[in-house]
CSV table of C-alpha atoms in Angstrom, one decimal:
chain,number,residue,atom,x,y,z
A,16,MET,CA,139.2,205.4,158.3
A,17,ARG,CA,141.2,202.1,158.5
A,18,PHE,CA,140.1,199.7,160.4
A,19,LEU,CA,141.2,195.9,161.7
A,20,HIS,CA,138.5,193.3,161.3
A,21,THR,CA,139.3,190.2,163.9
A,22,SER,CA,136.5,187.6,165.2
A,23,ASP,CA,136.7,184.4,167.1
A,24,TRP,CA,139.6,184.5,169.6
A,25,HIS,CA,137.9,181.6,171.2
A,26,LEU,CA,140.1,182.1,174.3
A,27,GLY,CA,140.5,179.7,176.5
A,28,ARG,CA,140.2,176.4,174.3
A,29,SER,CA,142.6,173.7,173.3
A,30,PHE,CA,143.3,171.9,170.1
A,31,HIS,CA,142.9,168.0,171.1
A,32,ARG,CA,143.9,168.9,174.6
A,33,VAL,CA,146.9,171.0,173.6
A,34,SER,CA,147.0,174.4,175.4
A,35,LEU,CA,146.6,176.8,173.1
A,36,LEU,CA,146.9,180.1,175.5
A,37,ASP,CA,150.6,181.0,174.5
A,38,ALA,CA,149.3,180.9,170.8
A,39,GLN,CA,146.4,182.8,171.6
A,40,SER,CA,148.7,185.6,173.8
A,41,ALA,CA,151.2,185.6,170.6
A,42,PHE,CA,148.3,186.5,168.5
A,43,LEU,CA,146.9,189.6,170.9
A,44,ASP,CA,150.6,190.5,170.9
A,45,HIS,CA,150.9,190.5,167.4
A,46,LEU,CA,147.3,192.1,166.7
A,47,VAL,CA,148.5,195.0,169.3
A,48,ALA,CA,151.8,195.9,166.9
A,49,THR,CA,149.6,195.7,164.0
A,50,VAL,CA,147.5,198.2,165.6
A,51,ARG,CA,150.6,200.6,166.2
A,52,GLU,CA,152.5,199.7,163.0
A,53,ARG,CA,149.7,200.3,160.8
A,54,ASP,CA,147.9,203.4,161.7
A,55,VAL,CA,144.8,201.7,162.4
A,56,ASP,CA,142.2,203.7,163.6
A,57,ALA,CA,139.7,201.2,165.5
A,58,VAL,CA,139.7,197.3,166.3
A,59,LEU,CA,136.5,195.3,165.3
A,60,VAL,CA,135.8,192.4,167.0
A,61,ALA,CA,132.8,190.3,165.9
A,62,GLY,CA,132.3,187.8,168.5
A,63,ASP,CA,133.3,184.8,170.3
A,64,VAL,CA,136.2,186.2,172.3
A,65,TYR,CA,135.7,183.2,174.6
A,66,ASP,CA,135.4,179.8,173.6
A,67,ARG,CA,132.8,179.3,176.4
A,68,ALA,CA,130.4,181.1,178.6
A,69,VAL,CA,132.2,180.2,181.5
A,70,PRO,CA,136.0,180.8,180.7
A,71,PRO,CA,138.8,179.7,182.5
A,72,LEU,CA,140.6,182.5,184.7
A,73,PRO,CA,144.1,182.3,182.5
A,74,ALA,CA,141.6,183.3,179.5
A,75,VAL,CA,139.8,185.8,181.4
A,76,GLU,CA,143.8,187.1,182.6
A,77,LEU,CA,144.4,187.3,178.7
A,78,PHE,CA,141.5,189.0,177.9
A,79,ASP,CA,142.2,191.9,180.8
A,80,THR,CA,145.4,192.1,179.3
A,81,ALA,CA,144.6,192.4,176.2
A,82,LEU,CA,142.0,195.5,176.9
A,83,HIS,CA,144.6,197.0,178.8
A,84,ARG,CA,147.1,197.4,176.0
A,85,LEU,CA,144.4,198.2,173.5
A,86,ALA,CA,143.2,201.0,176.0
A,87,GLU,CA,146.9,202.3,176.1
A,88,ALA,CA,147.4,202.5,172.1
A,89,GLY,CA,144.6,205.2,172.3
A,90,VAL,CA,142.8,203.0,169.7
A,91,PRO,CA,139.2,202.5,169.9
A,92,THR,CA,138.1,199.1,170.1
A,93,VAL,CA,134.3,197.9,169.0
A,94,MET,CA,133.6,194.2,170.2
A,95,ILE,CA,130.3,192.1,170.3
A,96,SER,CA,129.4,188.9,171.7
A,97,GLY,CA,129.1,185.5,169.7
A,98,ASN,CA,127.0,182.2,170.3
A,99,HIS,CA,130.2,180.8,172.3
A,100,ASP,CA,130.3,184.0,174.5
A,101,SER,CA,128.3,184.6,177.9
A,102,ALA,CA,126.7,187.8,176.6
A,103,ARG,CA,126.3,189.2,180.5
A,104,ARG,CA,129.2,188.3,181.6
A,105,LEU,CA,131.2,189.6,179.0
A,106,GLY,CA,129.2,193.0,179.4
A,107,VAL,CA,129.8,193.5,182.9
A,108,GLY,CA,131.1,196.8,183.6
A,109,ALA,CA,130.5,197.8,179.5
A,110,GLY,CA,129.6,201.3,180.8
A,111,LEU,CA,133.0,201.8,182.8
A,112,ILE,CA,135.3,200.1,180.2
A,113,GLU,CA,133.6,202.4,177.5
A,114,ARG,CA,135.7,205.4,179.1
A,115,ALA,CA,138.9,203.6,178.1
A,116,GLY,CA,137.5,203.5,174.6
A,117,ILE,CA,136.7,200.3,174.7
A,118,HIS,CA,133.1,199.9,173.3
A,119,LEU,CA,131.3,196.2,174.0
A,120,ARG,CA,128.2,195.9,172.7
A,121,THR,CA,126.4,192.6,173.9
A,122,ASP,CA,122.9,193.8,174.5
A,123,PRO,CA,120.4,193.4,171.8
A,124,ALA,CA,118.5,196.7,172.7
A,125,GLY,CA,121.9,198.7,171.7
A,126,VAL,CA,121.4,197.2,168.1
A,127,GLY,CA,120.8,200.8,166.6
A,128,THR,CA,123.0,202.9,169.1
A,129,PRO,CA,126.1,203.2,167.0
A,130,VAL,CA,130.0,204.0,168.5
A,131,VAL,CA,130.6,207.4,166.6
A,132,LEU,CA,133.8,207.8,165.4
A,133,THR,CA,135.2,211.1,163.8
A,134,ASP,CA,137.8,212.0,161.2
A,135,ALA,CA,138.1,214.9,158.8
A,136,HIS,CA,135.4,213.4,156.3
A,137,GLY,CA,133.1,213.4,158.8
A,138,ASP,CA,131.1,210.8,161.2
A,139,VAL,CA,131.4,206.9,160.8
A,140,ALA,CA,128.8,204.9,163.0
A,141,LEU,CA,129.7,201.6,164.2
A,142,TYR,CA,126.8,199.2,165.1
A,143,GLY,CA,127.5,196.2,167.1
A,144,LEU,CA,124.9,193.4,166.5
A,145,PRO,CA,125.9,190.9,169.4
A,146,TYR,CA,124.7,187.1,168.1
A,147,LEU,CA,121.2,187.1,168.2
A,148,GLU,CA,119.6,183.4,169.2
A,149,PRO,CA,116.4,184.0,167.4
A,150,ALA,CA,113.8,182.4,170.4
A,151,LEU,CA,115.7,184.4,172.8
A,152,VAL,CA,115.5,188.0,171.4
A,153,ARG,CA,112.4,187.6,169.0
A,154,GLU,CA,110.0,189.7,170.9
A,155,ARG,CA,112.4,192.1,172.0
A,156,LEU,CA,113.3,193.0,168.4
A,157,GLY,CA,109.9,193.1,167.6
A,158,ALA,CA,110.9,190.2,164.5
A,159,ALA,CA,108.1,188.9,162.7
A,160,LYS,CA,109.4,185.2,163.2
A,161,ALA,CA,112.1,182.9,164.9
A,162,GLY,CA,114.8,182.7,162.6
A,163,HIS,CA,117.9,184.0,161.9
A,164,GLU,CA,117.0,186.3,158.9
A,165,ALA,CA,114.2,187.5,160.6
A,166,VAL,CA,116.0,188.5,164.0
A,167,LEU,CA,118.9,190.0,161.8
A,168,GLY,CA,116.2,191.7,159.5
A,169,ALA,CA,114.8,193.8,162.9
A,170,ALA,CA,118.2,194.4,164.2
A,171,MET,CA,119.1,196.0,160.6
A,172,ASP,CA,115.8,197.8,160.4
A,173,ARG,CA,117.2,199.8,163.7
A,174,VAL,CA,120.5,200.5,162.2
A,175,ARG,CA,118.9,202.1,158.8
A,176,ALA,CA,116.3,203.8,161.3
A,177,ASP,CA,119.4,205.4,163.4
A,178,LEU,CA,121.5,205.9,159.8
A,179,ALA,CA,118.3,207.7,158.6
A,180,GLU,CA,118.5,210.4,161.3
A,181,ARG,CA,121.8,211.4,160.8
A,182,PRO,CA,123.7,213.1,157.9
A,183,ALA,CA,123.7,212.1,154.8
A,184,SER,CA,127.6,212.3,154.6
A,185,THR,CA,127.8,209.6,157.9
A,186,ARG,CA,129.4,206.2,156.9
A,187,SER,CA,128.5,203.3,158.3
A,188,VAL,CA,129.7,200.0,159.4
A,189,VAL,CA,128.1,196.8,161.4
A,190,LEU,CA,129.9,194.1,163.5
A,191,ALA,CA,127.6,190.9,163.1
A,192,HIS,CA,128.1,187.0,164.2
A,193,ALA,CA,126.1,185.1,161.8
A,194,PHE,CA,126.3,182.4,159.4
A,195,VAL,CA,126.0,184.7,155.8
A,196,ALA,CA,124.9,182.4,152.7
A,197,GLY,CA,128.1,182.1,150.5
A,198,GLY,CA,130.8,181.3,153.6
A,199,GLU,CA,132.4,178.6,153.9
A,200,PRO,CA,132.1,176.6,157.4
A,201,SER,CA,134.8,174.2,159.0
A,202,ASP,CA,134.1,171.6,162.2
A,203,SER,CA,135.2,173.8,164.4
A,204,GLU,CA,132.3,176.3,164.3
A,205,ARG,CA,129.2,175.4,166.4
A,206,ASP,CA,125.9,174.5,164.7
A,207,ILE,CA,123.1,177.7,165.1
A,208,THR,CA,120.6,176.0,162.9
A,209,VAL,CA,116.9,177.3,163.8
A,210,GLY,CA,114.6,175.4,161.3
A,211,GLY,CA,116.5,173.8,159.2
A,212,VAL,CA,118.0,177.1,158.3
A,213,ALA,CA,121.4,178.2,159.5
A,214,ALA,CA,122.4,181.1,156.8
A,215,VAL,CA,120.7,184.4,156.1
A,216,PRO,CA,121.5,186.0,152.8
A,217,ALA,CA,123.9,189.0,152.5
A,218,GLY,CA,121.4,191.3,151.1
A,219,VAL,CA,119.9,191.7,155.1
A,220,PHE,CA,122.6,194.1,155.5
A,221,ASP,CA,121.9,196.0,152.8
A,222,GLY,CA,122.3,199.8,153.2
A,223,VAL,CA,125.6,200.2,155.2
A,224,ASP,CA,129.2,200.9,154.3
A,225,TYR,CA,131.1,197.5,155.6
A,226,VAL,CA,129.9,194.3,157.6
A,227,ALA,CA,132.6,193.0,159.9
A,228,LEU,CA,131.4,189.3,160.6
A,229,GLY,CA,132.4,186.7,163.0
A,230,HIS,CA,131.3,183.2,163.5
A,231,LEU,CA,133.1,181.1,160.6
A,232,HIS,CA,136.5,180.6,160.9
A,233,GLY,CA,138.0,180.8,157.3
A,234,SER,CA,138.6,184.0,156.2
A,235,GLN,CA,136.5,184.8,153.1
A,236,THR,CA,134.8,187.5,151.2
A,237,VAL,CA,131.2,187.0,150.8
A,238,THR,CA,130.8,190.5,149.0
A,239,PRO,CA,133.2,193.6,148.9
A,240,ARG,CA,131.5,195.0,151.6
A,241,VAL,CA,130.6,191.9,153.8
A,242,ARG,CA,133.8,189.9,155.3
A,243,TYR,CA,134.6,187.1,157.6
A,244,SER,CA,137.9,187.7,159.0
A,245,GLY,CA,138.2,184.1,160.5
A,246,SER,CA,139.6,183.2,163.4
A,247,PRO,CA,143.4,183.6,164.1
A,248,LEU,CA,143.8,180.3,164.7
A,249,ALA,CA,143.0,176.6,163.5
A,250,TYR,CA,140.6,175.1,165.8
A,251,SER,CA,140.5,171.8,163.8
A,252,PHE,CA,142.0,169.8,161.5
A,253,SER,CA,139.3,170.7,159.1
A,254,GLU,CA,140.9,174.2,158.9
A,255,ALA,CA,144.6,172.8,158.1
A,256,ASP,CA,144.7,174.6,155.0
A,257,HIS,CA,143.4,178.0,156.1
A,258,ARG,CA,145.5,181.0,155.7
A,259,LYS,CA,144.6,182.8,159.3
A,260,SER,CA,144.8,186.7,158.9
A,261,MET,CA,142.7,190.0,159.7
A,262,TRP,CA,141.3,192.0,157.6
A,263,LEU,CA,142.7,195.8,157.2
A,264,ILE,CA,140.0,197.9,156.1
A,265,ASP,CA,140.5,201.2,154.6
A,266,LEU,CA,137.1,203.2,154.4
A,267,GLY,CA,136.8,206.2,151.9
A,268,PRO,CA,135.4,209.4,152.4
A,269,GLU,CA,132.5,208.6,150.7
A,270,GLY,CA,132.0,205.0,152.2
A,271,GLY,CA,133.5,202.8,149.7
A,272,ILE,CA,136.1,200.4,150.6
A,273,GLU,CA,139.3,202.0,149.2
A,274,ALA,CA,141.6,198.9,149.8
A,275,ALA,CA,141.3,195.7,152.2
A,276,GLU,CA,144.3,193.9,153.1
A,277,ARG,CA,144.9,190.6,154.8
A,278,VAL,CA,147.4,190.5,157.5
A,279,ASP,CA,148.5,187.3,158.3
A,280,CYS,CA,148.7,185.8,161.9
A,281,PRO,CA,151.3,184.1,163.4
A,282,VAL,CA,151.0,179.8,163.4
A,283,PRO,CA,152.2,178.2,166.5
A,284,ARG,CA,152.6,175.1,164.7
A,285,ALA,CA,151.3,174.2,161.0
A,286,LEU,CA,148.7,171.3,160.9
A,287,ALA,CA,148.8,168.3,158.3
A,288,ARG,CA,146.5,165.4,157.7
A,289,ILE,CA,147.8,162.4,156.4
A,290,ARG,CA,146.1,159.3,155.0
A,291,GLY,CA,147.2,155.7,154.1
A,292,ARG,CA,148.3,152.7,155.5
A,293,LEU,CA,150.2,152.7,158.8
A,294,ASP,CA,153.7,151.4,157.0
A,295,ASP,CA,153.2,153.6,154.4
A,296,LEU,CA,153.1,156.4,156.3
A,297,LEU,CA,156.0,155.6,158.5
A,298,ALA,CA,158.1,155.1,155.2
A,299,ASP,CA,156.9,157.5,153.1
A,300,PRO,CA,159.9,160.3,152.3
A,301,ALA,CA,157.2,162.6,150.9
A,302,LEU,CA,156.3,163.1,154.5
A,303,VAL,CA,159.3,164.6,156.2
A,304,ARG,CA,157.9,167.9,155.9
A,305,HIS,CA,155.6,167.2,158.6
A,306,GLU,CA,157.5,165.4,161.1
A,307,GLU,CA,157.3,168.6,162.9
A,308,SER,CA,153.5,169.5,162.3
A,309,TRP,CA,150.4,168.4,164.5
A,310,VAL,CA,149.4,165.6,162.7
A,311,GLU,CA,146.0,163.8,162.3
A,312,ALA,CA,146.6,160.4,160.8
A,313,THR,CA,143.9,158.3,158.9
A,314,LEU,CA,144.9,154.5,158.7
A,315,THR,CA,143.0,152.5,155.8
A,316,ASP,CA,145.2,149.4,156.7
A,317,PRO,CA,142.1,146.3,156.3
A,318,VAL,CA,143.2,145.2,159.5
A,319,ARG,CA,143.5,147.7,162.7
A,320,PRO,CA,147.5,147.5,163.3
A,321,SER,CA,149.0,147.5,166.8
A,322,ASP,CA,150.1,150.3,168.8
A,323,PRO,CA,149.4,152.3,165.9
A,324,MET,CA,149.9,155.8,168.0
A,325,ALA,CA,153.0,155.1,170.0
A,326,ARG,CA,154.6,154.1,166.1
A,327,LEU,CA,153.0,157.1,164.7
A,328,THR,CA,154.8,159.5,167.0
A,329,GLU,CA,158.3,158.0,166.3
A,330,ARG,CA,158.1,159.5,163.2
A,331,PHE,CA,155.8,162.5,164.1
A,332,PRO,CA,156.0,163.3,167.7
A,333,HIS,CA,152.9,165.7,167.5
A,334,THR,CA,150.1,163.5,166.3
A,335,LEU,CA,147.2,164.6,167.9
A,336,ASN,CA,144.7,162.9,166.4
A,337,LEU,CA,144.0,159.1,164.9
A,338,VAL,CA,141.0,157.8,162.6
A,339,PHE,CA,140.2,154.3,161.2
A,340,GLU,CA,139.1,154.3,157.6
A,341,PRO,CA,139.7,150.4,156.7
A,342,GLU,CA,140.0,150.2,152.9
A,343,ARG,CA,136.3,148.8,151.7
A,344,THR,CA,133.9,149.3,148.8
A,345,GLU,CA,131.0,151.3,149.1
A,346,ASN,CA,128.5,148.4,149.5
A,347,ASP,CA,130.5,146.8,152.2
A,348,PRO,CA,128.4,146.1,155.5
A,349,PHE,CA,131.2,147.1,157.5
A,350,ALA,CA,131.8,150.4,156.5
A,351,SER,CA,132.4,153.5,158.6
A,352,TYR,CA,129.1,154.3,160.3
A,353,ALA,CA,131.4,157.7,160.5
A,354,GLN,CA,131.9,157.8,156.9
A,355,ARG,CA,128.1,157.6,156.5
A,356,LEU,CA,127.4,160.4,158.7
A,357,ARG,CA,130.2,162.9,157.6
A,358,ASP,CA,128.8,166.1,156.1
A,359,ARG,CA,125.2,165.1,157.0
A,360,SER,CA,123.3,167.6,160.0
A,361,ASP,CA,121.5,166.3,162.8
A,362,GLN,CA,118.1,166.8,160.8
A,363,GLN,CA,119.2,165.0,157.7
A,364,ILE,CA,120.4,162.1,159.9
A,365,ALA,CA,117.1,162.1,162.1
A,366,GLU,CA,115.3,161.7,158.9
A,367,ASP,CA,117.3,159.0,157.5
A,368,PHE,CA,116.5,157.2,160.5
A,369,VAL,CA,112.8,157.5,159.9
A,370,ALA,CA,113.5,156.2,156.5
A,371,HIS,CA,115.1,153.5,157.7
A,372,VAL,CA,112.5,152.3,160.4
A,373,ARG,CA,110.0,152.6,158.0
A,374,GLY,CA,111.6,150.4,155.5
A,375,GLY,CA,112.1,153.5,153.1
A,376,ALA,CA,109.4,156.2,153.6
A,377,GLY,CA,111.0,159.6,155.1
A,378,PRO,CA,109.1,161.8,157.3
A,379,ASP,CA,105.8,163.7,155.5
A,380,GLY,CA,106.2,167.7,155.7
A,381,ALA,CA,104.0,167.8,159.4
A,382,GLU,CA,106.9,165.0,160.9
A,383,ARG,CA,110.0,167.3,159.6
A,384,THR,CA,108.3,170.4,161.1
A,385,VAL,CA,108.2,168.4,164.7
A,386,LEU,CA,112.0,167.4,163.8
A,387,TYR,CA,113.4,170.7,163.3
A,388,GLY,CA,111.1,172.0,166.3
A,389,ALA,CA,112.7,169.8,168.7
A,390,PHE,CA,116.0,170.1,167.6
A,391,ASP,CA,115.7,173.8,167.8
A,392,ASP,CA,114.1,173.5,171.2
A,393,VAL,CA,117.2,171.6,172.5
A,394,ARG,CA,119.5,174.3,171.2
A,395,VAL,CA,117.6,177.1,172.6
A,396,ASP,CA,117.3,175.0,176.0
A,397,ALA,CA,121.2,175.1,175.9
A,398,ALA,CA,121.3,178.8,174.7
A,399,GLU,CA,119.2,179.6,177.9
A,400,ARG,CA,121.3,177.6,180.3
A,401,GLU,CA,124.4,179.0,179.1
A,402,ARG,CA,122.7,182.4,180.1
A,403,GLU,CA,122.0,181.1,183.2
A,404,VAL,CA,125.0,180.5,184.1
A,405,GLY,CA,126.6,183.6,182.7
A,406,ALA,CA,123.6,185.5,185.5
A,407,ARG,CA,125.2,184.1,188.2
């Protein structure tokens, strides 16, 4: 059985204030064409269909058109909600839509109820695990703790229990939206850290033949049977080196992965990150290849030059982001604050602040627990607000 695995469409998102609606439409055209041309048996969409809980109307219309086209192609689609989606909004009408072969899995209570497809070799059970916010689903799933590993483990226990009741020849696929250890994040994913821990081990998914993951925007293979498709478009300059694609997965008659092929997605415009002094960037002949790219320019001039954006756009008309990082030594007291914070989590920044105001002594174990709890409470409160908005 052949699957087309995609995720993280983020319909309605812009790129540094540039609308991506046309690019997202072109991607969906490409997806439907791939389904038809490559004899795909089912489409797997692993979450973050929309970019926010209440998406703009053009994004909803684009999604509606995509569903109609997939239904017309006669190819089943299994889709889960991600941490950017309002699960309740995305799941409206799921029962009715299912009659057209579009299976929306947004309710955590249904993680153990698969979509069952059949081919010449028997059944394939596809389980949809929507994004599971630990504090909101722990009790519903009977998880021992309010952490990502605990709630995903509880969900997978339900999956394995259902599989155990099916014929031994039943093959299995899980869709999940999570940060799995070994994956490489980018700047455009929303933080889902709980208690200082964001990643879960790949072993939590033991017992199934293929795991179609969403959340991380780079296409990557955690293990041969656990993969991220990545987002179809770049949503931050940190993704400038990404090859945007979907996975075409051939599941063998006994459950093994017979083939895994990356299908490239259309690129609306190349991304470029350039760095140096303004005059050098404007004169460098090696940068000709970036003159039609979306550009992020990092200026290293010791003193901020006048009208830098206007001068840059004369050569690079699609410059979207300007960063100032003056050439300084590491010990320079005027070194960029942003540089000092780069690649540090909110938790680490808070612990550094405690150490600073105490003159060097960082938080002890009990204080770290308080900080963990505070960050978790803020994140859960935001998730609950989005859920309330999605219910209205």
